[in-house]
Short mmCIF file of C-alpha atoms in Angstrom, two decimals:
data_model
loop_
_atom_site.label_atom_id
_atom_site.label_comp_id
_atom_site.label_asym_id
_atom_site.label_seq_id
_atom_site.Cartn_x
_atom_site.Cartn_y
_atom_site.Cartn_z
CA MET A 17 -6.24 15.74 17.67
CA ALA A 18 -5.66 12.01 17.35
CA GLU A 19 -7.77 9.72 15.17
CA GLY A 20 -11.53 10.22 15.60
CA SER A 21 -14.74 10.05 13.53
CA MET A 22 -14.68 10.33 9.86
CA LEU A 23 -16.85 12.98 7.85
CA THR A 24 -19.97 14.25 9.61
CA PRO A 25 -22.26 16.86 8.28
CA GLU A 26 -22.50 19.02 11.28
CA HIS A 27 -18.83 19.97 11.64
CA VAL A 28 -15.89 20.67 9.29
CA TYR A 29 -13.10 18.08 9.67
CA VAL A 30 -9.67 18.28 8.19
CA HIS A 31 -7.99 14.91 7.89
CA ALA A 32 -4.14 14.64 7.79
CA ASP A 33 -2.69 11.28 6.91
CA ALA A 34 0.96 11.13 8.04
CA LEU A 35 3.07 8.38 6.50
CA LYS A 36 5.95 7.41 8.80
CA SER A 37 9.38 6.77 7.20
CA ARG A 38 10.82 3.33 7.54
CA ARG A 39 13.36 4.56 10.10
CA CYS A 40 10.92 6.48 12.21
CA THR A 41 11.79 6.62 15.94
CA LEU A 42 9.36 9.28 17.16
CA ALA A 43 6.28 8.17 19.21
CA GLU A 44 2.87 8.52 17.56
CA ASN A 45 1.62 11.18 19.94
CA VAL A 46 4.71 13.33 19.24
CA ILE A 47 4.19 12.92 15.47
CA ILE A 48 0.60 14.07 15.84
CA THR A 49 1.47 17.14 17.94
CA HIS A 50 4.17 18.31 15.23
CA VAL A 51 1.93 17.45 12.23
CA GLU A 52 -1.02 19.50 13.76
CA GLY A 53 1.29 22.49 14.15
CA LEU A 54 2.89 22.24 10.78
CA VAL A 55 -0.32 21.78 8.94
CA ARG A 56 -1.91 24.91 10.56
CA LEU A 57 1.28 26.91 10.12
CA ARG A 58 1.50 26.24 6.43
CA GLY A 59 -2.17 26.86 5.75
CA TYR A 60 -3.50 23.32 5.31
CA PRO A 61 -1.63 22.38 2.11
CA HIS A 62 -2.98 19.16 0.32
CA VAL A 63 0.50 17.53 0.33
CA LEU A 64 3.47 18.06 2.74
CA THR A 65 6.82 16.61 1.95
CA ASP A 66 9.33 19.22 3.00
CA PHE A 67 10.12 18.79 6.67
CA VAL A 68 13.65 20.16 6.75
CA GLY A 69 14.22 22.22 9.99
CA THR A 70 11.29 20.39 11.81
CA PRO A 71 11.36 17.50 14.27
CA LEU A 72 9.52 15.48 11.38
CA ALA A 73 12.56 15.51 9.20
CA GLY A 74 13.60 11.83 8.52
CA GLN A 75 10.59 10.68 10.60
CA VAL A 76 7.63 11.34 8.25
CA ASP A 77 7.69 10.89 4.44
CA LYS A 78 4.60 12.92 3.70
CA VAL A 79 1.44 14.34 5.09
CA VAL A 80 -1.77 14.43 3.02
CA THR A 81 -4.57 16.71 4.09
CA GLU A 82 -8.18 16.31 2.90
CA TYR A 83 -11.17 18.43 3.64
CA ASP A 84 -14.45 19.62 1.85
CA GLU A 85 -13.44 22.23 -0.68
CA ASP A 86 -16.81 23.77 -0.36
CA LYS A 87 -16.15 24.64 3.25
CA VAL A 88 -12.68 26.10 2.89
CA GLU A 89 -13.75 29.36 4.44
CA LYS A 90 -14.52 27.45 7.66
CA LEU A 91 -10.89 25.96 8.15
CA ALA A 92 -10.11 28.28 10.98
CA ASP A 93 -12.81 26.61 13.07
CA ALA A 94 -12.27 23.07 11.60
CA THR A 95 -11.29 20.05 13.80
CA LEU A 96 -7.95 18.63 12.58
CA VAL A 97 -7.69 14.89 12.89
CA VAL A 98 -4.22 13.27 12.33
CA HIS A 99 -3.96 9.61 11.23
CA VAL A 100 -0.30 8.30 11.60
CA TYR A 101 0.41 5.15 9.70
CA ASP A 102 3.06 3.01 8.07
CA VAL A 103 2.76 0.76 4.99
CA SER A 104 3.59 -2.81 4.03
CA TYR A 105 6.17 -3.06 1.21
CA ASP A 106 5.23 -6.67 0.45
CA ASP A 107 3.84 -7.45 -3.01
CA SER A 108 0.36 -8.92 -3.23
CA GLY A 109 -0.02 -12.61 -2.37
CA LEU A 110 -2.01 -15.26 -4.15
CA GLU A 111 -4.98 -17.16 -2.71
CA GLU A 112 -5.12 -20.55 -4.32
CA LEU A 113 -7.89 -23.15 -4.35
CA GLU A 114 -7.50 -26.65 -5.58
CA ASP A 115 -5.00 -27.67 -8.32
CA GLY A 116 -3.07 -24.43 -7.91
CA MET A 117 -5.91 -22.30 -9.29
CA THR A 118 -5.35 -18.67 -8.46
CA ALA A 119 -8.65 -17.47 -6.88
CA ALA A 120 -7.60 -13.98 -5.62
CA ASN A 121 -4.79 -11.53 -5.03
CA HIS A 122 -4.21 -10.68 -1.35
CA TRP A 123 -2.96 -7.28 -0.13
CA VAL A 124 -1.91 -6.36 3.37
CA LEU A 125 -3.14 -2.83 4.06
CA PRO A 126 -1.96 -0.05 4.05
CA SER A 127 0.16 -1.12 1.10
CA MET A 128 3.03 0.79 -0.54
CA HIS A 129 1.65 -0.25 -3.86
CA LEU A 130 -1.56 1.50 -3.27
CA GLU A 131 0.02 4.56 -1.64
CA GLY A 132 -1.19 7.85 -3.05
CA LEU A 133 -3.82 6.25 -5.25
CA TRP A 134 -6.80 7.91 -3.60
CA GLU A 135 -5.41 11.43 -4.24
CA THR A 136 -4.89 10.79 -8.00
CA LEU A 137 -8.49 9.85 -8.64
CA ILE A 138 -10.44 12.75 -9.96
CA TYR A 139 -14.28 12.60 -10.56
CA ASP A 140 -16.95 15.06 -11.54
CA ARG A 141 -19.02 14.42 -8.48
CA PRO A 142 -17.89 13.94 -4.80
CA ILE A 143 -17.98 10.12 -4.88
CA LYS A 144 -14.95 9.84 -2.68
CA ASN A 145 -16.51 11.79 0.11
CA GLU A 146 -19.86 9.94 -0.37
CA LEU A 147 -18.01 6.61 -0.03
CA LEU A 148 -16.35 7.72 3.21
CA SER A 149 -19.62 8.97 4.71
CA TYR A 150 -21.30 5.71 3.68
CA SER A 151 -18.55 3.66 5.41
CA SER A 152 -18.74 5.77 8.41
CA THR A 153 -22.47 5.21 8.67
CA ALA A 154 -22.12 1.46 8.17
CA LEU A 155 -19.68 1.16 11.06
CA LEU A 156 -21.94 3.44 13.26
CA PHE A 157 -24.89 1.16 12.62
CA ALA A 158 -22.68 -1.79 13.74
CA ASP A 159 -21.40 -0.05 16.72
CA LYS A 160 -24.94 0.98 17.86
CA LYS A 161 -26.24 -2.52 17.03
CA VAL A 162 -28.92 -1.28 14.66
CA ASP A 163 -31.57 -4.04 14.21
CA PRO A 164 -30.88 -5.44 10.66
CA ASN A 165 -34.46 -6.62 10.47
CA ILE A 166 -35.60 -3.03 10.59
CA ILE A 167 -32.87 -1.44 8.67
CA SER A 168 -31.11 -3.79 6.27
CA TRP A 169 -27.32 -2.96 5.93
CA ASN A 170 -25.20 -5.23 3.96
CA LYS A 171 -21.87 -3.24 3.60
CA VAL A 172 -22.09 -3.93 -0.23
CA VAL A 173 -20.81 -1.31 -2.71
CA LEU A 174 -21.58 -1.55 -6.52
CA LEU A 175 -19.72 0.70 -8.85
CA HIS A 176 -20.92 0.33 -12.39
CA GLY A 177 -20.29 2.05 -15.63
CA PRO A 178 -18.11 1.88 -18.88
CA PRO A 179 -14.68 0.37 -18.77
CA GLY A 180 -11.85 2.69 -17.96
CA THR A 181 -13.76 4.93 -15.47
CA GLY A 182 -11.64 4.04 -12.44
CA LYS A 183 -14.17 1.70 -10.77
CA THR A 184 -11.53 -0.88 -9.62
CA SER A 185 -8.95 1.78 -8.68
CA LEU A 186 -11.47 3.53 -6.54
CA CYS A 187 -12.31 0.31 -4.68
CA LYS A 188 -8.72 -0.39 -3.93
CA ALA A 189 -8.06 3.27 -2.97
CA LEU A 190 -11.17 3.18 -0.56
CA ALA A 191 -9.75 0.07 1.13
CA GLN A 192 -6.47 1.70 1.63
CA LYS A 193 -8.00 5.01 2.82
CA LEU A 194 -10.30 3.33 5.25
CA THR A 195 -7.61 1.19 6.81
CA ILE A 196 -5.57 4.39 7.41
CA ARG A 197 -8.54 6.31 8.92
CA LEU A 198 -9.55 3.50 11.15
CA ARG A 199 -6.18 2.47 12.62
CA SER A 200 -7.36 3.20 16.10
CA ARG A 201 -9.97 0.53 15.66
CA PHE A 202 -8.29 -2.03 13.37
CA ALA A 203 -4.59 -3.21 13.58
CA GLN A 204 -4.47 -3.76 9.76
CA GLY A 205 -6.48 -4.24 6.58
CA GLN A 206 -6.73 -7.08 4.29
CA LEU A 207 -7.84 -6.72 0.59
CA LEU A 208 -8.81 -9.77 -1.35
CA GLU A 209 -9.37 -9.13 -5.08
CA ILE A 210 -11.36 -12.13 -6.39
CA ASN A 211 -10.61 -13.54 -9.79
CA SER A 212 -14.27 -14.01 -10.89
CA HIS A 213 -13.47 -15.17 -14.26
CA SER A 214 -11.21 -17.86 -13.02
CA LEU A 215 -13.76 -19.05 -10.58
CA PHE A 216 -16.60 -19.16 -13.00
CA SER A 217 -15.25 -20.05 -16.43
CA LYS A 218 -12.20 -22.22 -15.94
CA TRP A 219 -13.85 -24.57 -13.43
CA PHE A 220 -17.48 -24.13 -14.65
CA SER A 221 -18.96 -27.34 -13.51
CA GLU A 222 -17.66 -26.81 -9.90
CA SER A 223 -17.86 -23.02 -9.70
CA GLY A 224 -20.62 -22.90 -7.04
CA LYS A 225 -18.55 -25.03 -4.68
CA LEU A 226 -15.34 -22.90 -5.60
CA VAL A 227 -17.26 -19.78 -4.68
CA MET A 228 -18.05 -21.33 -1.18
CA LYS A 229 -14.47 -22.49 -0.69
CA MET A 230 -13.16 -18.95 -1.66
CA PHE A 231 -15.47 -17.34 0.98
CA GLN A 232 -14.46 -19.92 3.68
CA LYS A 233 -10.89 -18.60 3.24
CA ILE A 234 -12.18 -15.03 3.62
CA GLN A 235 -14.13 -16.07 6.79
CA THR A 236 -10.87 -16.94 8.51
CA LEU A 237 -9.78 -13.26 8.01
CA ILE A 238 -13.02 -11.86 9.22
CA ASP A 239 -12.86 -14.07 12.31
CA ASP A 240 -10.04 -11.89 13.55
CA GLY A 241 -11.87 -8.88 14.71
CA THR A 242 -8.72 -6.67 14.77
CA THR A 243 -8.50 -6.94 10.95
CA LEU A 244 -10.66 -4.74 8.47
CA VAL A 245 -11.48 -6.92 5.47
CA PHE A 246 -12.24 -5.82 2.02
CA VAL A 247 -13.54 -8.26 -0.60
CA LEU A 248 -13.19 -6.85 -4.12
CA ILE A 249 -15.16 -8.63 -6.88
CA ASP A 250 -14.28 -6.96 -10.22
CA GLU A 251 -16.77 -7.53 -13.09
CA VAL A 252 -19.18 -9.08 -10.60
CA GLU A 253 -21.53 -9.80 -13.42
CA SER A 254 -19.40 -12.91 -14.06
CA LEU A 255 -20.47 -14.30 -10.70
CA ALA A 256 -23.92 -12.61 -10.18
CA HIS A 257 -25.45 -13.15 -13.63
CA CYS A 258 -29.12 -12.82 -13.77
CA ARG A 259 -30.82 -16.09 -12.81
CA SER A 260 -33.85 -15.47 -14.90
CA ALA A 261 -31.78 -16.20 -18.02
CA ALA A 262 -30.74 -19.53 -16.64
CA ILE A 263 -34.33 -20.40 -15.62
CA GLY A 264 -35.31 -19.51 -19.24
CA GLY A 265 -32.89 -22.08 -20.47
CA ASN A 266 -30.30 -19.65 -21.90
CA GLU A 267 -27.70 -20.48 -19.24
CA PRO A 268 -26.72 -23.74 -17.57
CA SER A 269 -28.02 -24.48 -14.15
CA ASP A 270 -24.57 -24.12 -12.56
CA ALA A 271 -25.05 -20.29 -13.13
CA ILE A 272 -27.92 -20.48 -10.62
CA ARG A 273 -25.79 -22.28 -8.06
CA VAL A 274 -22.97 -19.63 -8.43
CA VAL A 275 -25.47 -16.76 -7.73
CA ASN A 276 -27.00 -18.51 -4.85
CA ALA A 277 -23.70 -19.28 -3.32
CA LEU A 278 -22.65 -15.60 -3.61
CA LEU A 279 -25.88 -14.31 -2.08
CA THR A 280 -25.64 -16.74 0.85
CA GLN A 281 -22.16 -15.57 1.62
CA ILE A 282 -23.15 -11.95 1.46
CA ASP A 283 -25.94 -12.66 3.81
CA ILE A 284 -23.60 -14.44 6.28
CA MET A 285 -20.91 -11.67 6.08
CA LYS A 286 -23.19 -8.75 6.80
CA ARG A 287 -23.35 -9.80 10.37
CA TYR A 288 -19.72 -8.99 10.83
CA PRO A 289 -18.65 -5.24 11.51
CA ASN A 290 -15.22 -5.55 10.00
CA VAL A 291 -15.91 -6.52 6.40
CA PHE A 292 -16.90 -4.62 3.25
CA ILE A 293 -17.77 -6.01 -0.13
CA LEU A 294 -16.71 -3.87 -3.02
CA THR A 295 -17.91 -4.85 -6.51
CA THR A 296 -17.62 -3.43 -10.03
CA SER A 297 -19.47 -3.98 -13.23
CA ASN A 298 -19.20 -2.76 -16.78
CA ILE A 299 -22.65 -4.17 -17.69
CA SER A 300 -24.83 -3.87 -14.67
CA GLY A 301 -28.04 -4.65 -16.65
CA VAL A 302 -27.23 -8.44 -16.52
CA ILE A 303 -26.61 -8.60 -12.87
CA ASP A 304 -29.11 -10.66 -10.85
CA LEU A 305 -31.59 -8.35 -9.13
CA ALA A 306 -31.32 -10.06 -5.75
CA PHE A 307 -27.54 -9.04 -5.79
CA VAL A 308 -28.42 -5.46 -6.86
CA ASP A 309 -30.91 -5.13 -4.02
CA ARG A 310 -28.15 -6.19 -1.52
CA ALA A 311 -25.97 -3.27 -2.54
CA ASP A 312 -26.31 -0.39 -0.12
CA PHE A 313 -24.34 1.95 -2.16
CA LYS A 314 -24.81 1.96 -5.99
CA TYR A 315 -23.01 4.47 -8.11
CA HIS A 316 -22.70 4.96 -11.88
CA LEU A 317 -19.27 6.07 -12.99
CA ASP A 318 -19.37 7.72 -16.42
CA TYR A 319 -16.52 8.91 -18.62
CA PRO A 320 -15.15 12.16 -17.28
CA SER A 321 -16.36 15.63 -18.38
CA GLN A 322 -14.11 18.04 -20.19
CA THR A 323 -13.59 19.94 -16.95
CA CYS A 324 -12.59 16.71 -15.14
CA ILE A 325 -10.23 15.70 -18.08
CA SER A 326 -8.46 19.05 -17.81
CA LYS A 327 -8.00 18.49 -13.91
CA ILE A 328 -6.57 14.98 -14.84
CA PHE A 329 -4.26 16.45 -17.49
CA MET A 330 -3.02 19.14 -15.16
CA SER A 331 -2.18 16.51 -12.49
CA CYS A 332 -0.12 14.61 -15.07
CA MET A 333 1.72 17.80 -15.90
CA GLU A 334 2.36 18.56 -12.25
CA GLU A 335 3.87 15.09 -11.86
CA LEU A 336 6.22 15.52 -14.82
CA ARG A 337 7.34 18.85 -13.27
CA ARG A 338 7.91 17.27 -9.93
CA VAL A 339 10.35 14.72 -11.45
CA SER A 340 11.91 17.41 -13.66
CA ILE A 341 10.96 15.93 -16.94
CA ILE A 342 9.38 19.17 -17.98
CA ASN A 343 9.53 22.68 -16.68
CA ASP A 344 7.33 25.86 -17.20
CA THR A 345 9.37 26.68 -20.28
CA SER A 346 9.14 23.14 -21.94
CA SER A 347 7.52 23.07 -25.35
CA PHE A 348 6.22 20.17 -27.31
#
């Protein structure tokens, strides 16, 4: 089966993401047919890289399958959805505003630099599936033209929690994964990682205007309906600091203008079906409540449990075995 809908609760889906090699000559429908057969033949392995003796040899670099582990007993009746894609090998570009100030890093998706990131992220709760389901619902609402005056839907994600818990990596991985899964709908993805500290602190007196200029650049990408755009604002509290502190005289009035500018742009962008705003925060308690209210998906990422740490450690060991740095008889 070619690309279709993402995760839905009433049926079990197995998604197989097939990365084409740089010298691939096979037509996409041919790749899909062979991937379907091979994945079923080999029992739905999570990663396939050995294609020797098959028509996919030299044509596909790897196939990654993903499904709900709680429904593994239903795989025989599952619908297999194959997503064939290639990646950009370019490094991230820089988006500059006035005086050469770097305001954002710009990635063309899918990117080789983000390849495999989604699979390496391990959490105690199924946040990755929840994010995919949320994204699928957001696009469904847009397709069905759900009245935003009745059901407000901003396509804003807020991941918050202590440093080092994988918030930024998860945002980047989600952008990559959605671009792959939605190739039948969007020709490519664009990820802009906004440098909020540079916008706010280096040009403090003009930061409100700079926020507006940055989003004007983003608007040019959104206007291309064939492009799926992701705006990543890391440490969003730098731009969306609580305005009550400024009103109380503890913060300069420019802080209010920055928050107002950010909220205005979010309200503008929610009208477009091809944009998601992904944000992270280490100290969510200082974020302006109006911004928090606009986040449809809010999730607290804490430090991993002992069980999760063990899984992460085992994945590291498997990688060292893969590259023959260690073997099963190695000792430390």
